[in-house]
Tab-separated table of C-alpha atoms in Angstrom:
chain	number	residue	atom	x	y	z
A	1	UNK	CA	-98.785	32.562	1.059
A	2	UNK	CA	-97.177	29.882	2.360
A	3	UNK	CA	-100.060	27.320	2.036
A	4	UNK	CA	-100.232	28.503	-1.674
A	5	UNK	CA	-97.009	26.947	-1.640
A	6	UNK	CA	-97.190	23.969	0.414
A	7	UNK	CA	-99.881	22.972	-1.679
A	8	UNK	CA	-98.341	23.684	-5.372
A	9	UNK	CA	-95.549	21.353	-3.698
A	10	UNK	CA	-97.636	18.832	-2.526
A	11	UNK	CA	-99.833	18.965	-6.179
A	12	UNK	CA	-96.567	18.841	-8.452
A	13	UNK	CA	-94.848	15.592	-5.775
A	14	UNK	CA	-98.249	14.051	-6.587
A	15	UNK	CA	-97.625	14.439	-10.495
A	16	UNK	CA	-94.404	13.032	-9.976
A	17	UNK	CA	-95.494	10.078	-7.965
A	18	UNK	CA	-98.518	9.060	-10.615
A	19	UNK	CA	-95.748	9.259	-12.785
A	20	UNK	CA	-93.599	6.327	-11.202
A	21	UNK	CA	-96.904	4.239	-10.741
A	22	UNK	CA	-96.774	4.868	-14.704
A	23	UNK	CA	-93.337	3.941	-15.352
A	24	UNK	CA	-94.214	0.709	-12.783
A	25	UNK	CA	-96.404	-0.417	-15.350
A	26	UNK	CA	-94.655	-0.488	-18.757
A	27	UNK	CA	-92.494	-4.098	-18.625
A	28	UNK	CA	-88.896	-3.752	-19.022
A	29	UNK	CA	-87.716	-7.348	-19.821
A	30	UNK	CA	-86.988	-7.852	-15.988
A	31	UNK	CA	-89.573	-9.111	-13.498
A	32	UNK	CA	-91.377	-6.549	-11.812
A	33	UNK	CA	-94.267	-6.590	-9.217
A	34	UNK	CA	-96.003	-3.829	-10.311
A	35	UNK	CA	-96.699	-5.213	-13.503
A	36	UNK	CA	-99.750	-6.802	-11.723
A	37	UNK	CA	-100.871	-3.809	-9.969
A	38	UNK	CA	-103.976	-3.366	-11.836
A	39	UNK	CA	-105.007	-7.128	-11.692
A	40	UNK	CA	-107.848	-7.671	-10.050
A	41	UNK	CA	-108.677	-11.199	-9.772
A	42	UNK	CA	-112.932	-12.336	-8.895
A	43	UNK	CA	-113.055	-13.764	-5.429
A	44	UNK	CA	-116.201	-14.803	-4.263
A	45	UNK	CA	-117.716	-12.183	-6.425
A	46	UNK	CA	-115.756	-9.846	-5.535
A	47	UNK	CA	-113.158	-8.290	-7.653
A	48	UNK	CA	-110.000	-8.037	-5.328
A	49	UNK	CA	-106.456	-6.783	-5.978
A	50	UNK	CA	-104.239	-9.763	-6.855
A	51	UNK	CA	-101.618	-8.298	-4.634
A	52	UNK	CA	-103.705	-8.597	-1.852
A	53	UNK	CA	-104.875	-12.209	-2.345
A	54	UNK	CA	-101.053	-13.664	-3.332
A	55	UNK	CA	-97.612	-12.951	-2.712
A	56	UNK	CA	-95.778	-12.248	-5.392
A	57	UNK	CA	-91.675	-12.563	-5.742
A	58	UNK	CA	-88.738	-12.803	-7.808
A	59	UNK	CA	-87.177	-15.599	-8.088
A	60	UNK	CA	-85.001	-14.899	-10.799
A	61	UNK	CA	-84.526	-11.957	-13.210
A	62	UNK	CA	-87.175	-12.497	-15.486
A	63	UNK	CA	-89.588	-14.518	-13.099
A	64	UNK	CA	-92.451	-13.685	-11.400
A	65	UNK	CA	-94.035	-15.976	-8.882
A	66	UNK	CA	-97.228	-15.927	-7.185
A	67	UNK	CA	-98.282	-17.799	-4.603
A	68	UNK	CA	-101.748	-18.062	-4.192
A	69	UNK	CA	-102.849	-17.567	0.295
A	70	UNK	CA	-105.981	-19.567	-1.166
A	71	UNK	CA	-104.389	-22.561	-3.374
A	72	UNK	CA	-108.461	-22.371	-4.751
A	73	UNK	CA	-108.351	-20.040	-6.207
A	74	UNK	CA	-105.447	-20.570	-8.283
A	75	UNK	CA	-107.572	-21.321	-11.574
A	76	UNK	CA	-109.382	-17.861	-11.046
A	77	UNK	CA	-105.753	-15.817	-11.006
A	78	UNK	CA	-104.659	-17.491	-14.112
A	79	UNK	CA	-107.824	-16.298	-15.897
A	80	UNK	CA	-107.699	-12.805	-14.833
A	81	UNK	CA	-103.791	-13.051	-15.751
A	82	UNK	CA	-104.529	-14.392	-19.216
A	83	UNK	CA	-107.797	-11.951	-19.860
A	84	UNK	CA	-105.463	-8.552	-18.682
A	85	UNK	CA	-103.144	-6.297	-21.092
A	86	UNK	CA	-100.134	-8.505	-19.293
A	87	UNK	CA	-99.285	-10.610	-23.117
A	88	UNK	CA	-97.841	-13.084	-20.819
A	89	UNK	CA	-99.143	-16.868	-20.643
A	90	UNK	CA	-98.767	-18.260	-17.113
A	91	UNK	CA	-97.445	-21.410	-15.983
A	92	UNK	CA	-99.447	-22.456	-13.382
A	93	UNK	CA	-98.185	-25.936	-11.297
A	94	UNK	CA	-100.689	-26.234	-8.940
A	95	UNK	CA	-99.280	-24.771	-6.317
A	96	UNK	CA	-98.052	-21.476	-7.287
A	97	UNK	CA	-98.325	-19.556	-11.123
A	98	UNK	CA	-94.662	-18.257	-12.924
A	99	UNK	CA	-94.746	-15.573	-15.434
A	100	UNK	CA	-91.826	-15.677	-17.570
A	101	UNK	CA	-91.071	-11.773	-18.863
A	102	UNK	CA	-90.130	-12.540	-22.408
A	103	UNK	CA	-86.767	-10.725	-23.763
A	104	UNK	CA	-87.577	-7.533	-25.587
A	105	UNK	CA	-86.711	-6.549	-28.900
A	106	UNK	CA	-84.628	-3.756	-30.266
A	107	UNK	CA	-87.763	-2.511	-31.837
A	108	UNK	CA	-89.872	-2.940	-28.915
A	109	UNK	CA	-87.181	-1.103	-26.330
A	110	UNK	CA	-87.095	2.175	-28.706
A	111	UNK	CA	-90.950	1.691	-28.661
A	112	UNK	CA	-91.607	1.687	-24.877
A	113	UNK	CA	-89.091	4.307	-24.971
A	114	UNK	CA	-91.135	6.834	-26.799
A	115	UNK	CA	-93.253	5.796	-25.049
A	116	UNK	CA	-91.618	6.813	-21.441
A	117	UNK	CA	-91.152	10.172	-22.855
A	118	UNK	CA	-94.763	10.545	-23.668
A	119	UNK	CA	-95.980	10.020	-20.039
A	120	UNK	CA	-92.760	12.083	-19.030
A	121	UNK	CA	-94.209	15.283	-21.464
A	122	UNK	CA	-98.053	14.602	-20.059
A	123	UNK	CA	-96.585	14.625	-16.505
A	124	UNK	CA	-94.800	18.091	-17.362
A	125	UNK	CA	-97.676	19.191	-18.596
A	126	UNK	CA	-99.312	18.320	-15.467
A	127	UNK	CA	-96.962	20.309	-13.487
A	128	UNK	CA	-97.204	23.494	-15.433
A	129	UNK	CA	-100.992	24.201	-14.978
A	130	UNK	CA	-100.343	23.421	-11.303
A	131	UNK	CA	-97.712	26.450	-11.757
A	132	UNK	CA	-100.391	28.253	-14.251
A	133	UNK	CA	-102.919	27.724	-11.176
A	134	UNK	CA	-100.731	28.923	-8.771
A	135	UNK	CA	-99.715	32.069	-10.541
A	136	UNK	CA	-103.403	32.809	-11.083
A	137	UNK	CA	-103.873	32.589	-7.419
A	138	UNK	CA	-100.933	35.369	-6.773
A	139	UNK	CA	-102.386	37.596	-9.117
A	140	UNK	CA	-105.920	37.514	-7.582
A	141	UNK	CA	-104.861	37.808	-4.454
A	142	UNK	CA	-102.693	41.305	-5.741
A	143	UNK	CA	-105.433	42.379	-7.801
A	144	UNK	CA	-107.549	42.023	-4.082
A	145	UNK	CA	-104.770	44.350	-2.457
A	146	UNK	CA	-104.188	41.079	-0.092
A	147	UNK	CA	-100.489	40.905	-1.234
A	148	UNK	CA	-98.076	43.611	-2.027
A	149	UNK	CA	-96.176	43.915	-5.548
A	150	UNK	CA	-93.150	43.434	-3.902
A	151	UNK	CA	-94.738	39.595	-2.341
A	152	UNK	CA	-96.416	39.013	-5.967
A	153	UNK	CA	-92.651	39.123	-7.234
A	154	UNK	CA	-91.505	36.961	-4.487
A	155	UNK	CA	-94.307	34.011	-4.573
A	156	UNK	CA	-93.802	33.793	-8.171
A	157	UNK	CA	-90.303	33.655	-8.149
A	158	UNK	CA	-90.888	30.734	-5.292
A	159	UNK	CA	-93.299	29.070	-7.822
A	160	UNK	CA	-91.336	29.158	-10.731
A	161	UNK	CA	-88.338	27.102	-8.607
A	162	UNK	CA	-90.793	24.541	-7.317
A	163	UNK	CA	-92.035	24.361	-10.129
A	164	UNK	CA	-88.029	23.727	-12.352
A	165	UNK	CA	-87.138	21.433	-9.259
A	166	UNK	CA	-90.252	19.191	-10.100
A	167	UNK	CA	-89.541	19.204	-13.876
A	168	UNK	CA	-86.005	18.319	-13.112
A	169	UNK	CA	-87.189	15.629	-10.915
A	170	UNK	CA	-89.088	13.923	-14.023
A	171	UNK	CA	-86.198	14.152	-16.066
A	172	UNK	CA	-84.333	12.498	-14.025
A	173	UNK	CA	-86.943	9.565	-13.637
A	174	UNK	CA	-87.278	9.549	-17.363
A	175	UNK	CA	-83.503	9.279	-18.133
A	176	UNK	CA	-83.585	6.691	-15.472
A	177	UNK	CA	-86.751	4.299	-16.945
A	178	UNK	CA	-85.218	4.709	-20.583
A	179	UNK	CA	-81.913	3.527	-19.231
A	180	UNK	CA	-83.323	1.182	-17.993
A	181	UNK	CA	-85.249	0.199	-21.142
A	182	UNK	CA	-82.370	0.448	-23.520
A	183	UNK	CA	-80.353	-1.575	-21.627
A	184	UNK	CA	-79.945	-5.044	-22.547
């Protein structure tokens, strides 16, 4: 019983983790690191996580600096910045490359708004067929006379308040990222 638990918990923070990775990713009009997350630059034939071959800071609100650890390579991380979903041209000076996050428009912000909520409603989703799951499991495990009515009642009681503390938790996050979207 309890493991049925543990592991609905652990499932639904999951959810709500791949949801922030999500939220990383959609550009605000402020510099951001995890914008180039899923940049993966071709070293030596190899295609390796920019993050892991640069360091990457913020110099100022809207700037984001890498510095190559290879200076070599420098020409290779401005392709695979220019050939990813980025939109942003980088100014490369030899030394290190600056991406300067363009200002959004009121358009765009309502856009990448809906959009928030959209990965907010799939990661809901997510979360109740974990609780679907989960409830599936009790009732087996009843209809195999391994639980008692009385401990049916109980676990799903237990799942259903995981499961409202989770959804709660991605409202939060979602208020949080359009906030932060809408803000100008």
């Amino acid at each position: 019983m309890a493991d049925l638990k543990k592991d609905t918990q652990s499932k639904m923070k999951k959810a709500a983790e791949s949801l922030q990775r999500e939220f990383g990713q959609v550009r605000a009009g402020r510099a951001n690191a995890s914008l180039l997350d899923r940049i993966t630059v071709n070293y030596y034939g190899a295609p390796t996580p920019l993050n892991q071959m640069a360091s990457i800071s913020i110099p100022e609100a809207r700037v984001l600096m890498i510095t190559p650890f290879d200076k070599s390579i420098i020409k290779d991380v401005e392709k695979a910045i220019l050939a990813s979903d980025l939109g942003i041209s980088p100014a490369n000076d030899g030394n290190v490359i600056r991406l300067v996050i363009p200002q959004l428009t009121e358009d765009r912000r309502k856009e990448l708004a809906k959009e928030v909520k959209k990965l907010a409603e799939n990661a809901k989703i997510v979360v109740r067929n974990i609780r679907r799951d989960a409830m599936d499991d009790i009732k087996k495990q009843k209809n195999a006379n391994e639980i008692t009515e009385d401990d049916q009642r109980d676990l799903e009681k237990e799942i259903q308040a995981i499961t409202d503390e989770a959804i709660k938790n991605i409202d939060k996050e979602t208020a949080e990222k359009e906030k932060e979207l809408l803000e100008v």
